[in-house]
CSV table of C-alpha atoms in Angstrom, one decimal:
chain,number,residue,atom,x,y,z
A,106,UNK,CA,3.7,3.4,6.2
A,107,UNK,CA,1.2,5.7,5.0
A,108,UNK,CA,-1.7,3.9,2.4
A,109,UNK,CA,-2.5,5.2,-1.0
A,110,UNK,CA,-5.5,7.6,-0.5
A,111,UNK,CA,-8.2,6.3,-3.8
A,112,UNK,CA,-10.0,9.5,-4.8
A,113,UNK,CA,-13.2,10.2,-6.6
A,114,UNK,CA,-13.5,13.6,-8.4
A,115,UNK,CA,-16.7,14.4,-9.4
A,116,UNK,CA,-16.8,17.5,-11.7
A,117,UNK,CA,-18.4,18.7,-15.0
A,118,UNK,CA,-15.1,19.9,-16.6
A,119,UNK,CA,-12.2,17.9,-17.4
A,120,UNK,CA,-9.9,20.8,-16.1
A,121,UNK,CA,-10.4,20.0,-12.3
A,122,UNK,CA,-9.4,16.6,-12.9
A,123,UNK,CA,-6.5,17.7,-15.0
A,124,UNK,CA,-5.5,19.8,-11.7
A,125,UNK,CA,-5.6,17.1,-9.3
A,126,UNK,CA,-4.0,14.1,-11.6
A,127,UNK,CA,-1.2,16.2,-12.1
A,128,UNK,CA,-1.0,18.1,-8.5
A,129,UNK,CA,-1.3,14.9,-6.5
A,130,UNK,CA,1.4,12.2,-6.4
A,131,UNK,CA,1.2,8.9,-7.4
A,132,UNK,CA,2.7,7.2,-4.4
A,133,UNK,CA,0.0,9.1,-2.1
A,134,UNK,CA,-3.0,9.5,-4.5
A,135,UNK,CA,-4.2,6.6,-6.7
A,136,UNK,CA,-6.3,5.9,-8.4
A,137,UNK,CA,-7.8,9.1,-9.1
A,138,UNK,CA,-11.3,8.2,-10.9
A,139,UNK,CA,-13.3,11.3,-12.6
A,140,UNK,CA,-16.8,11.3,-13.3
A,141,UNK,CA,-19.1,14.2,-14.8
A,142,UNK,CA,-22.1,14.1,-12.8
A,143,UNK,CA,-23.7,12.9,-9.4
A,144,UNK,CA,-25.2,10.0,-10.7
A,145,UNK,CA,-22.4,8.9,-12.2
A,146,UNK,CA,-20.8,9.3,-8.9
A,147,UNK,CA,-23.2,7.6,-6.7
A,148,UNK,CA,-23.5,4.3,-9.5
A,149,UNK,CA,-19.8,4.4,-8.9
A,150,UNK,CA,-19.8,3.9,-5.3
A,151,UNK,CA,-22.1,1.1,-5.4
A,152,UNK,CA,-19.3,-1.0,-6.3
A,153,UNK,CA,-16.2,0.9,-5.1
A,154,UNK,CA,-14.6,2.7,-1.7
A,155,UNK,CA,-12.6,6.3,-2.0
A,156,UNK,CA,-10.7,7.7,0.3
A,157,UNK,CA,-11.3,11.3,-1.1
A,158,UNK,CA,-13.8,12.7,-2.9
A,159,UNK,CA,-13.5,16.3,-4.6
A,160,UNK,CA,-17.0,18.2,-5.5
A,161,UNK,CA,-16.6,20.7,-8.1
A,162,UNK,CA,-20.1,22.2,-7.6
A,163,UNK,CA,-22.3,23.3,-9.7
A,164,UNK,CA,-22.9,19.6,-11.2
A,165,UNK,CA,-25.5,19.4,-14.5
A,166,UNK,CA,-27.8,17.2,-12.4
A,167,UNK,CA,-27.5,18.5,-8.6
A,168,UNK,CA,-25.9,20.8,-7.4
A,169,UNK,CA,-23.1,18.6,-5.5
A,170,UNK,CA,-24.0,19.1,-1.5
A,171,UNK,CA,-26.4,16.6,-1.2
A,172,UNK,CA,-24.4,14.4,-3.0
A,173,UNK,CA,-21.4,15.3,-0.6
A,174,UNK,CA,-23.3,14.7,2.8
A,175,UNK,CA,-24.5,11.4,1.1
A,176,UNK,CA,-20.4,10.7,0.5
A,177,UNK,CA,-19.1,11.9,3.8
A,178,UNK,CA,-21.7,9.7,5.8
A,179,UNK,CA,-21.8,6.7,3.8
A,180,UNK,CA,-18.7,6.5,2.9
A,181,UNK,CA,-16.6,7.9,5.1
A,182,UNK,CA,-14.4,9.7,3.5
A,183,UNK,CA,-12.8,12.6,2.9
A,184,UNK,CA,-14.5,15.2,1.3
A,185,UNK,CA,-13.7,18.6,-0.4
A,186,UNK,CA,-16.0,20.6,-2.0
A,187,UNK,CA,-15.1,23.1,-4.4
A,188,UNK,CA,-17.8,26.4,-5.0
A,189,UNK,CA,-17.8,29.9,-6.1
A,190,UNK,CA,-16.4,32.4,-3.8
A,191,UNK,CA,-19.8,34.3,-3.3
A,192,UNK,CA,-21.8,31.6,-2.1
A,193,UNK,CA,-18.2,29.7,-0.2
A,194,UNK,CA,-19.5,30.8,3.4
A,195,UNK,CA,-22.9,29.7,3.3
A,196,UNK,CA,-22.9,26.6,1.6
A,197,UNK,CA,-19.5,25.8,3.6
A,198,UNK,CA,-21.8,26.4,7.3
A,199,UNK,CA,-24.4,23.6,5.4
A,200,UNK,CA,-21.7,20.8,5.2
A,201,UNK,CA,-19.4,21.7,7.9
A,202,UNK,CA,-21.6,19.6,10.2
A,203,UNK,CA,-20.3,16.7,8.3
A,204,UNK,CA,-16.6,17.1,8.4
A,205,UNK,CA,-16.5,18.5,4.8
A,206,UNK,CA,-14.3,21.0,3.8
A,207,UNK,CA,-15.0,23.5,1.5
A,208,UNK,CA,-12.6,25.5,-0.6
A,209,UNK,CA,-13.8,28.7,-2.9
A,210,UNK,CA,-13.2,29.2,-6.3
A,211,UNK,CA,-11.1,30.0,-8.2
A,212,UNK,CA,-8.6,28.2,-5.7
A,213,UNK,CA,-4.9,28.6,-6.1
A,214,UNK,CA,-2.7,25.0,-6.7
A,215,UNK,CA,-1.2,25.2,-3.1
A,216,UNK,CA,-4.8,25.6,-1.0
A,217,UNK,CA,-6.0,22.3,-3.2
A,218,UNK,CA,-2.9,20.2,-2.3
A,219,UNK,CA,-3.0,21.2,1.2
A,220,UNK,CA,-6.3,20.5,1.6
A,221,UNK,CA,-5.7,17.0,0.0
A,222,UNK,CA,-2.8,16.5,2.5
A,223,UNK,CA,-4.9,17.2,5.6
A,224,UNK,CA,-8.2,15.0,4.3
A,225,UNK,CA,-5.0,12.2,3.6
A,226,UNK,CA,-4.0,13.0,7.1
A,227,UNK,CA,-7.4,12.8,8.4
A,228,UNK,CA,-8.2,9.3,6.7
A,229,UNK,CA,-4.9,7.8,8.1
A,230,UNK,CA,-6.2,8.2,11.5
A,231,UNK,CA,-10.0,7.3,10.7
A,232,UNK,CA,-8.5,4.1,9.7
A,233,UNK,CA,-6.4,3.7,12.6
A,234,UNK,CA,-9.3,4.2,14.6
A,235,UNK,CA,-11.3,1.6,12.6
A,236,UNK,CA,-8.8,-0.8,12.7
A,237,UNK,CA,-8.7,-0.2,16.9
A,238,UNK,CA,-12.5,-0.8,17.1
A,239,UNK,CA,-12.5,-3.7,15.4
A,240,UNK,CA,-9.8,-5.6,17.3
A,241,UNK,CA,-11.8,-4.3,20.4
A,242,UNK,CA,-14.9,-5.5,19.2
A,243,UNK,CA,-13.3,-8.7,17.8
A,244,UNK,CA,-12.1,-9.2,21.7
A,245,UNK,CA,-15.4,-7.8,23.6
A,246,UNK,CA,-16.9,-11.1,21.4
A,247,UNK,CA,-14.1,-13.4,22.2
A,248,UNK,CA,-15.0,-12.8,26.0
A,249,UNK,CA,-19.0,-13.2,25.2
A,250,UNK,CA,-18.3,-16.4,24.2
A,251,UNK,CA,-16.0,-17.6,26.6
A,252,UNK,CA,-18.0,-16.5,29.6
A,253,UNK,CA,-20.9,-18.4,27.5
A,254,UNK,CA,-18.9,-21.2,27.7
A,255,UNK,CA,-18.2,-21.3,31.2
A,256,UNK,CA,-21.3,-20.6,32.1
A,257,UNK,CA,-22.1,-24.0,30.0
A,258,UNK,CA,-19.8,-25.7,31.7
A,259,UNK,CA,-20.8,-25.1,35.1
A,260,UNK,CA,-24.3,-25.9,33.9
A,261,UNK,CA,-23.2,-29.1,32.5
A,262,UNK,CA,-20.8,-30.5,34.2
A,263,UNK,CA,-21.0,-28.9,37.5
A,264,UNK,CA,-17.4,-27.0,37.6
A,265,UNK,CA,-17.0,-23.5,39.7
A,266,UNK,CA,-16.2,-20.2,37.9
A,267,UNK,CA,-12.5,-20.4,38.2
A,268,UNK,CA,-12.7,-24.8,37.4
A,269,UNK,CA,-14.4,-24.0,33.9
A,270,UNK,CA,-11.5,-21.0,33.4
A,271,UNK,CA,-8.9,-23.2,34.0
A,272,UNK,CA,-10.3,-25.7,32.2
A,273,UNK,CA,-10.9,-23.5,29.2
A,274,UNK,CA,-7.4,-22.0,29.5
A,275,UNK,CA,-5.4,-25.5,29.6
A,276,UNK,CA,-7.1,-26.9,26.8
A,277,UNK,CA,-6.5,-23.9,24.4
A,278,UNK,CA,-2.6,-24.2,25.6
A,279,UNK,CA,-2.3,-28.2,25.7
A,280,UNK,CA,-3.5,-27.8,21.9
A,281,UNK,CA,-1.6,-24.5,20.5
A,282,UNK,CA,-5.8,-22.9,19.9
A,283,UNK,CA,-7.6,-19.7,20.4
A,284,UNK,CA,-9.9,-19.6,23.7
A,285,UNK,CA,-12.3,-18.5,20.9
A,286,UNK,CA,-12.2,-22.1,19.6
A,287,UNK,CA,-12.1,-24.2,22.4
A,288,UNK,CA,-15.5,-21.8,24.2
A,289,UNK,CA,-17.1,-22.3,20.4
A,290,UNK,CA,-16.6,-26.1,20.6
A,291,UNK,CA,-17.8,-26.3,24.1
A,292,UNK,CA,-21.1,-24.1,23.1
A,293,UNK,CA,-21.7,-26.4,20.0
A,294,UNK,CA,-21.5,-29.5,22.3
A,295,UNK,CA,-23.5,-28.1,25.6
A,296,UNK,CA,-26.3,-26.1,23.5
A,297,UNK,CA,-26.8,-28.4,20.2
């Protein structure tokens, strides 16, 4: 099932935020946080993770790219950035780089919701991805310190290769524990 996506709309007028709170569902989109300029924006994600973030460019105190590469690679999130038709191309070849999407003004309902779909899309499978990598990561170090253990235990106590396997193998089955566990208890006793 799908996550709530957490957005962060960062736009001088209230009306942008108006748009979104009332375009976006609930069930898909929440919270939806609005704040007035960058620096608001950037004390905000100090303490707090979005999902999505929405630009309305010009901001009072930048213009709202620099503070959208700074979102897209910190963060990781989603990002759409919202400018005046005139200047759409060329400010959208400056961000592109970063997976940002760009949008120009004025922008009809349907182009905004779509484009929140896809960045929703898009940070479904980032965090598939995420949680992949870390269960690989999590096993790559499970295997680190099991072949550290061996490797202590043929030191130690003089086994082969396969003896310390086994021997790390029956103990995490005779007492229902992780190989992780038994290998961290055999480096704690062999290396303190």
């Amino acid at each position: 099932m799908p996550q709530k996506n957490s957005v962060l709309i960062v736009s001088s007028g209230p009306k942008v935020g108006a748009l979104l709170t009332e375009l976006l569902p609930p069930a898909s989109f929440s919270p939806i946080c609005t704040v007035p300029t960058a620096g608001e924006a950037r004390r905000m994600l100090v303490d707090r993770h979005f999902d999505i973030a929405v630009i309305n460019t010009p901001l009072p105190d930048d213009f709202g790219t620099q503070l959208a590469v700074e979102i897209s690679e910190k963060q990781g999130c989603g990002v759409l950035l919202l400018v005046k038709a005139e200047i759409q191309e060329a400010v959208g070849l400056k961000v592109e780089d970063y997976g940002i999407l760009t949008l120009p003004r004025p922008v009809s309902r349907q182009m905004v919701f779509q484009s929140m779909k896809l960045l929703a899309a898009t940070r479904q499978k980032i965090r598939a991805l995420e949680e992949r990598t870390s269960s690989l990561q999590s096993k790559m170090e499970e295997i680190r310190l099991v072949n550290r253990a061996k490797l202590l235990l043929i030191e130690h106590l003089k086994m082969s290769e396969a003896e310390a396997h086994h021997y790390i193998e029956k103990r995490a089955m005779d007492t229902c524990v992780k190989r992780r566990a038994i290998a961290e208890n055999i480096i704690k006793t062999y290396e303190n």
